[in-house]
Amino acid sequence: MDYMRDFRKLDVWRRSHELTLAVYRDTESFPASERFGLTSQLRRAAAAVPANIAEGAGRYSKREYAHFLNQALGSTNELEYHLLLSYDLGLLDKPTYGARLADVGEIRSKMTRLRQAVVSRQ
């Protein structure tokens, strides 16, 4: 049985937490009509990434850990789509959209490497 890992020590968790904070700030200016729509979806998808990393790190088996990393990876795809929709609707400007996409790409790359490392040690 593996020991529980401290998710706060993972660079990918820290970066995804920073991205979540940025998404919360970015969506503050969204129209009130999007409060329960796109604002909520963006925030939920962003927060799901570090939340799944944290939950997986608390599991005792590497298989379970890898499962939660897969969930987090899926949430990066969902977040990427919601960012695109926000941009296409004119809710995010081009520099903000580009910065968030770069963040998502970096996080996805780090998480893929972490997942590969976890799976290869099973």
C-alpha positions as protocol buffer text, in pm:
chain_id: "A"
residue {
  index: 1
  type: MET
  ca { x: 0 y: 0 z: 0 }
}
residue {
  index: 2
  type: ASP
  ca { x: 130 y: 346 z: -86 }
}
residue {
  index: 3
  type: TYR
  ca { x: 144 y: 633 z: 153 }
}
residue {
  index: 4
  type: MET
  ca { x: -77 y: 934 z: 97 }
}
residue {
  index: 5
  type: ARG
  ca { x: 95 y: 1206 z: -105 }
}
residue {
  index: 6
  type: ASP
  ca { x: 91 y: 1576 z: -14 }
}
residue {
  index: 7
  type: PHE
  ca { x: -77 y: 1732 z: -317 }
}
residue {
  index: 8
  type: ARG
  ca { x: 46 y: 2081 z: -217 }
}
residue {
  index: 9
  type: LYS
  ca { x: 399 y: 1974 z: -307 }
}
residue {
  index: 10
  type: LEU
  ca { x: 303 y: 1894 z: -666 }
}
residue {
  index: 11
  type: ASP
  ca { x: 390 y: 2166 z: -917 }
}
residue {
  index: 12
  type: VAL
  ca { x: 97 y: 2061 z: -1137 }
}
residue {
  index: 13
  type: TRP
  ca { x: -142 y: 2109 z: -845 }
}
residue {
  index: 14
  type: ARG
  ca { x: 2 y: 2456 z: -767 }
}
residue {
  index: 15
  type: ARG
  ca { x: -24 y: 2563 z: -1132 }
}
residue {
  index: 16
  type: SER
  ca { x: -380 y: 2434 z: -1164 }
}
residue {
  index: 17
  type: HIS
  ca { x: -478 y: 2613 z: -842 }
}
residue {
  index: 18
  type: GLU
  ca { x: -330 y: 2937 z: -983 }
}
residue {
  index: 19
  type: LEU
  ca { x: -527 y: 2882 z: -1304 }
}
residue {
  index: 20
  type: THR
  ca { x: -847 y: 2834 z: -1103 }
}
residue {
  index: 21
  type: LEU
  ca { x: -788 y: 3162 z: -922 }
}
residue {
  index: 22
  type: ALA
  ca { x: -727 y: 3335 z: -1256 }
}
residue {
  index: 23
  type: VAL
  ca { x: -1048 y: 3191 z: -1403 }
}
residue {
  index: 24
  type: TYR
  ca { x: -1243 y: 3316 z: -1101 }
}
residue {
  index: 25
  type: ARG
  ca { x: -1097 y: 3665 z: -1153 }
}
residue {
  index: 26
  type: ASP
  ca { x: -1158 y: 3652 z: -1530 }
}
residue {
  index: 27
  type: THR
  ca { x: -1524 y: 3561 z: -1488 }
}
residue {
  index: 28
  type: GLU
  ca { x: -1602 y: 3837 z: -1237 }
}
residue {
  index: 29
  type: SER
  ca { x: -1673 y: 4070 z: -1529 }
}
residue {
  index: 30
  type: PHE
  ca { x: -1903 y: 3827 z: -1712 }
}
residue {
  index: 31
  type: PRO
  ca { x: -2264 y: 3944 z: -1742 }
}
residue {
  index: 32
  type: ALA
  ca { x: -2506 y: 3856 z: -1465 }
}
residue {
  index: 33
  type: SER
  ca { x: -2705 y: 3655 z: -1721 }
}
residue {
  index: 34
  type: GLU
  ca { x: -2413 y: 3409 z: -1734 }
}
residue {
  index: 35
  type: ARG
  ca { x: -2388 y: 3368 z: -1357 }
}
residue {
  index: 36
  type: PHE
  ca { x: -2550 y: 3023 z: -1359 }
}
residue {
  index: 37
  type: GLY
  ca { x: -2432 y: 2941 z: -1710 }
}
residue {
  index: 38
  type: LEU
  ca { x: -2088 y: 2997 z: -1849 }
}
residue {
  index: 39
  type: THR
  ca { x: -1944 y: 3158 z: -1535 }
}
residue {
  index: 40
  type: SER
  ca { x: -2044 y: 2858 z: -1328 }
}
residue {
  index: 41
  type: GLN
  ca { x: -1925 y: 2607 z: -1590 }
}
residue {
  index: 42
  type: LEU
  ca { x: -1584 y: 2772 z: -1627 }
}
residue {
  index: 43
  type: ARG
  ca { x: -1528 y: 2792 z: -1254 }
}
residue {
  index: 44
  type: ARG
  ca { x: -1643 y: 2437 z: -1195 }
}
residue {
  index: 45
  type: ALA
  ca { x: -1422 y: 2294 z: -1472 }
}
residue {
  index: 46
  type: ALA
  ca { x: -1120 y: 2493 z: -1354 }
}
residue {
  index: 47
  type: ALA
  ca { x: -1166 y: 2392 z: -989 }
}
residue {
  index: 48
  type: ALA
  ca { x: -1215 y: 2028 z: -1084 }
}
residue {
  index: 49
  type: VAL
  ca { x: -855 y: 2004 z: -1204 }
}
residue {
  index: 50
  type: PRO
  ca { x: -674 y: 2073 z: -873 }
}
residue {
  index: 51
  type: ALA
  ca { x: -956 y: 1906 z: -679 }
}
residue {
  index: 52
  type: ASN
  ca { x: -910 y: 1577 z: -867 }
}
residue {
  index: 53
  type: ILE
  ca { x: -532 y: 1596 z: -831 }
}
residue {
  index: 54
  type: ALA
  ca { x: -576 y: 1646 z: -456 }
}
residue {
  index: 55
  type: GLU
  ca { x: -829 y: 1365 z: -425 }
}
residue {
  index: 56
  type: GLY
  ca { x: -611 y: 1123 z: -620 }
}
residue {
  index: 57
  type: ALA
  ca { x: -308 y: 1208 z: -411 }
}
residue {
  index: 58
  type: GLY
  ca { x: -504 y: 1102 z: -104 }
}
residue {
  index: 59
  type: ARG
  ca { x: -574 y: 755 z: -240 }
}
residue {
  index: 60
  type: TYR
  ca { x: -372 y: 455 z: -133 }
}
residue {
  index: 61
  type: SER
  ca { x: -333 y: 281 z: -467 }
}
residue {
  index: 62
  type: LYS
  ca { x: -154 y: 407 z: -775 }
}
residue {
  index: 63
  type: ARG
  ca { x: -441 y: 280 z: -988 }
}
residue {
  index: 64
  type: GLU
  ca { x: -686 y: 507 z: -803 }
}
residue {
  index: 65
  type: TYR
  ca { x: -438 y: 795 z: -823 }
}
residue {
  index: 66
  type: ALA
  ca { x: -411 y: 749 z: -1201 }
}
residue {
  index: 67
  type: HIS
  ca { x: -793 y: 742 z: -1226 }
}
residue {
  index: 68
  type: PHE
  ca { x: -822 y: 1084 z: -1060 }
}
residue {
  index: 69
  type: LEU
  ca { x: -545 y: 1222 z: -1280 }
}
residue {
  index: 70
  type: ASN
  ca { x: -749 y: 1103 z: -1579 }
}
residue {
  index: 71
  type: GLN
  ca { x: -1050 y: 1288 z: -1438 }
}
residue {
  index: 72
  type: ALA
  ca { x: -839 y: 1602 z: -1401 }
}
residue {
  index: 73
  type: LEU
  ca { x: -718 y: 1567 z: -1760 }
}
residue {
  index: 74
  type: GLY
  ca { x: -1078 y: 1545 z: -1877 }
}
residue {
  index: 75
  type: SER
  ca { x: -1155 y: 1864 z: -1689 }
}
residue {
  index: 76
  type: THR
  ca { x: -872 y: 2044 z: -1874 }
}
residue {
  index: 77
  type: ASN
  ca { x: -1048 y: 1959 z: -2201 }
}
residue {
  index: 78
  type: GLU
  ca { x: -1379 y: 2084 z: -2067 }
}
residue {
  index: 79
  type: LEU
  ca { x: -1213 y: 2403 z: -1943 }
}
residue {
  index: 80
  type: GLU
  ca { x: -1046 y: 2457 z: -2280 }
}
residue {
  index: 81
  type: TYR
  ca { x: -1383 y: 2437 z: -2454 }
}
residue {
  index: 82
  type: HIS
  ca { x: -1551 y: 2678 z: -2212 }
}
residue {
  index: 83
  type: LEU
  ca { x: -1263 y: 2923 z: -2261 }
}
residue {
  index: 84
  type: LEU
  ca { x: -1311 y: 2901 z: -2638 }
}
residue {
  index: 85
  type: LEU
  ca { x: -1684 y: 2959 z: -2603 }
}
residue {
  index: 86
  type: SER
  ca { x: -1621 y: 3258 z: -2377 }
}
residue {
  index: 87
  type: TYR
  ca { x: -1377 y: 3402 z: -2629 }
}
residue {
  index: 88
  type: ASP
  ca { x: -1611 y: 3343 z: -2925 }
}
residue {
  index: 89
  type: LEU
  ca { x: -1893 y: 3514 z: -2734 }
}
residue {
  index: 90
  type: GLY
  ca { x: -1669 y: 3815 z: -2668 }
}
residue {
  index: 91
  type: LEU
  ca { x: -1655 y: 3758 z: -2293 }
}
residue {
  index: 92
  type: LEU
  ca { x: -1278 y: 3705 z: -2288 }
}
residue {
  index: 93
  type: ASP
  ca { x: -1034 y: 3925 z: -2478 }
}
residue {
  index: 94
  type: LYS
  ca { x: -766 y: 3770 z: -2699 }
}
residue {
  index: 95
  type: PRO
  ca { x: -470 y: 3818 z: -2456 }
}
residue {
  index: 96
  type: THR
  ca { x: -662 y: 3664 z: -2164 }
}
residue {
  index: 97
  type: TYR
  ca { x: -786 y: 3376 z: -2379 }
}
residue {
  index: 98
  type: GLY
  ca { x: -434 y: 3310 z: -2508 }
}
residue {
  index: 99
  type: ALA
  ca { x: -286 y: 3318 z: -2159 }
}
residue {
  index: 100
  type: ARG
  ca { x: -544 y: 3076 z: -2020 }
}
residue {
  index: 101
  type: LEU
  ca { x: -496 y: 2837 z: -2314 }
}
residue {
  index: 102
  type: ALA
  ca { x: -121 y: 2841 z: -2251 }
}
residue {
  index: 103
  type: ASP
  ca { x: -186 y: 2766 z: -1883 }
}
residue {
  index: 104
  type: VAL
  ca { x: -413 y: 2474 z: -1971 }
}
residue {
  index: 105
  type: GLY
  ca { x: -154 y: 2336 z: -2213 }
}
residue {
  index: 106
  type: GLU
  ca { x: 122 y: 2355 z: -1954 }
}
residue {
  index: 107
  type: ILE
  ca { x: -92 y: 2188 z: -1689 }
}
residue {
  index: 108
  type: ARG
  ca { x: -207 y: 1916 z: -1927 }
}
residue {
  index: 109
  type: SER
  ca { x: 154 y: 1840 z: -2020 }
}
residue {
  index: 110
  type: LYS
  ca { x: 268 y: 1823 z: -1655 }
}
residue {
  index: 111
  type: MET
  ca { x: -29 y: 1608 z: -1560 }
}
residue {
  index: 112
  type: THR
  ca { x: 31 y: 1368 z: -1849 }
}
residue {
  index: 113
  type: ARG
  ca { x: 390 y: 1320 z: -1735 }
}
residue {
  index: 114
  type: LEU
  ca { x: 278 y: 1267 z: -1375 }
}
residue {
  index: 115
  type: ARG
  ca { x: 17 y: 1013 z: -1482 }
}
residue {
  index: 116
  type: GLN
  ca { x: 274 y: 825 z: -1692 }
}
residue {
  index: 117
  type: ALA
  ca { x: 509 y: 814 z: -1393 }
}
residue {
  index: 118
  type: VAL
  ca { x: 233 y: 686 z: -1164 }
}
residue {
  index: 119
  type: VAL
  ca { x: 120 y: 419 z: -1413 }
}
residue {
  index: 120
  type: SER
  ca { x: 474 y: 299 z: -1489 }
}
residue {
  index: 121
  type: ARG
  ca { x: 535 y: 232 z: -1118 }
}
residue {
  index: 122
  type: GLN
  ca { x: 228 y: 10 z: -1074 }
}
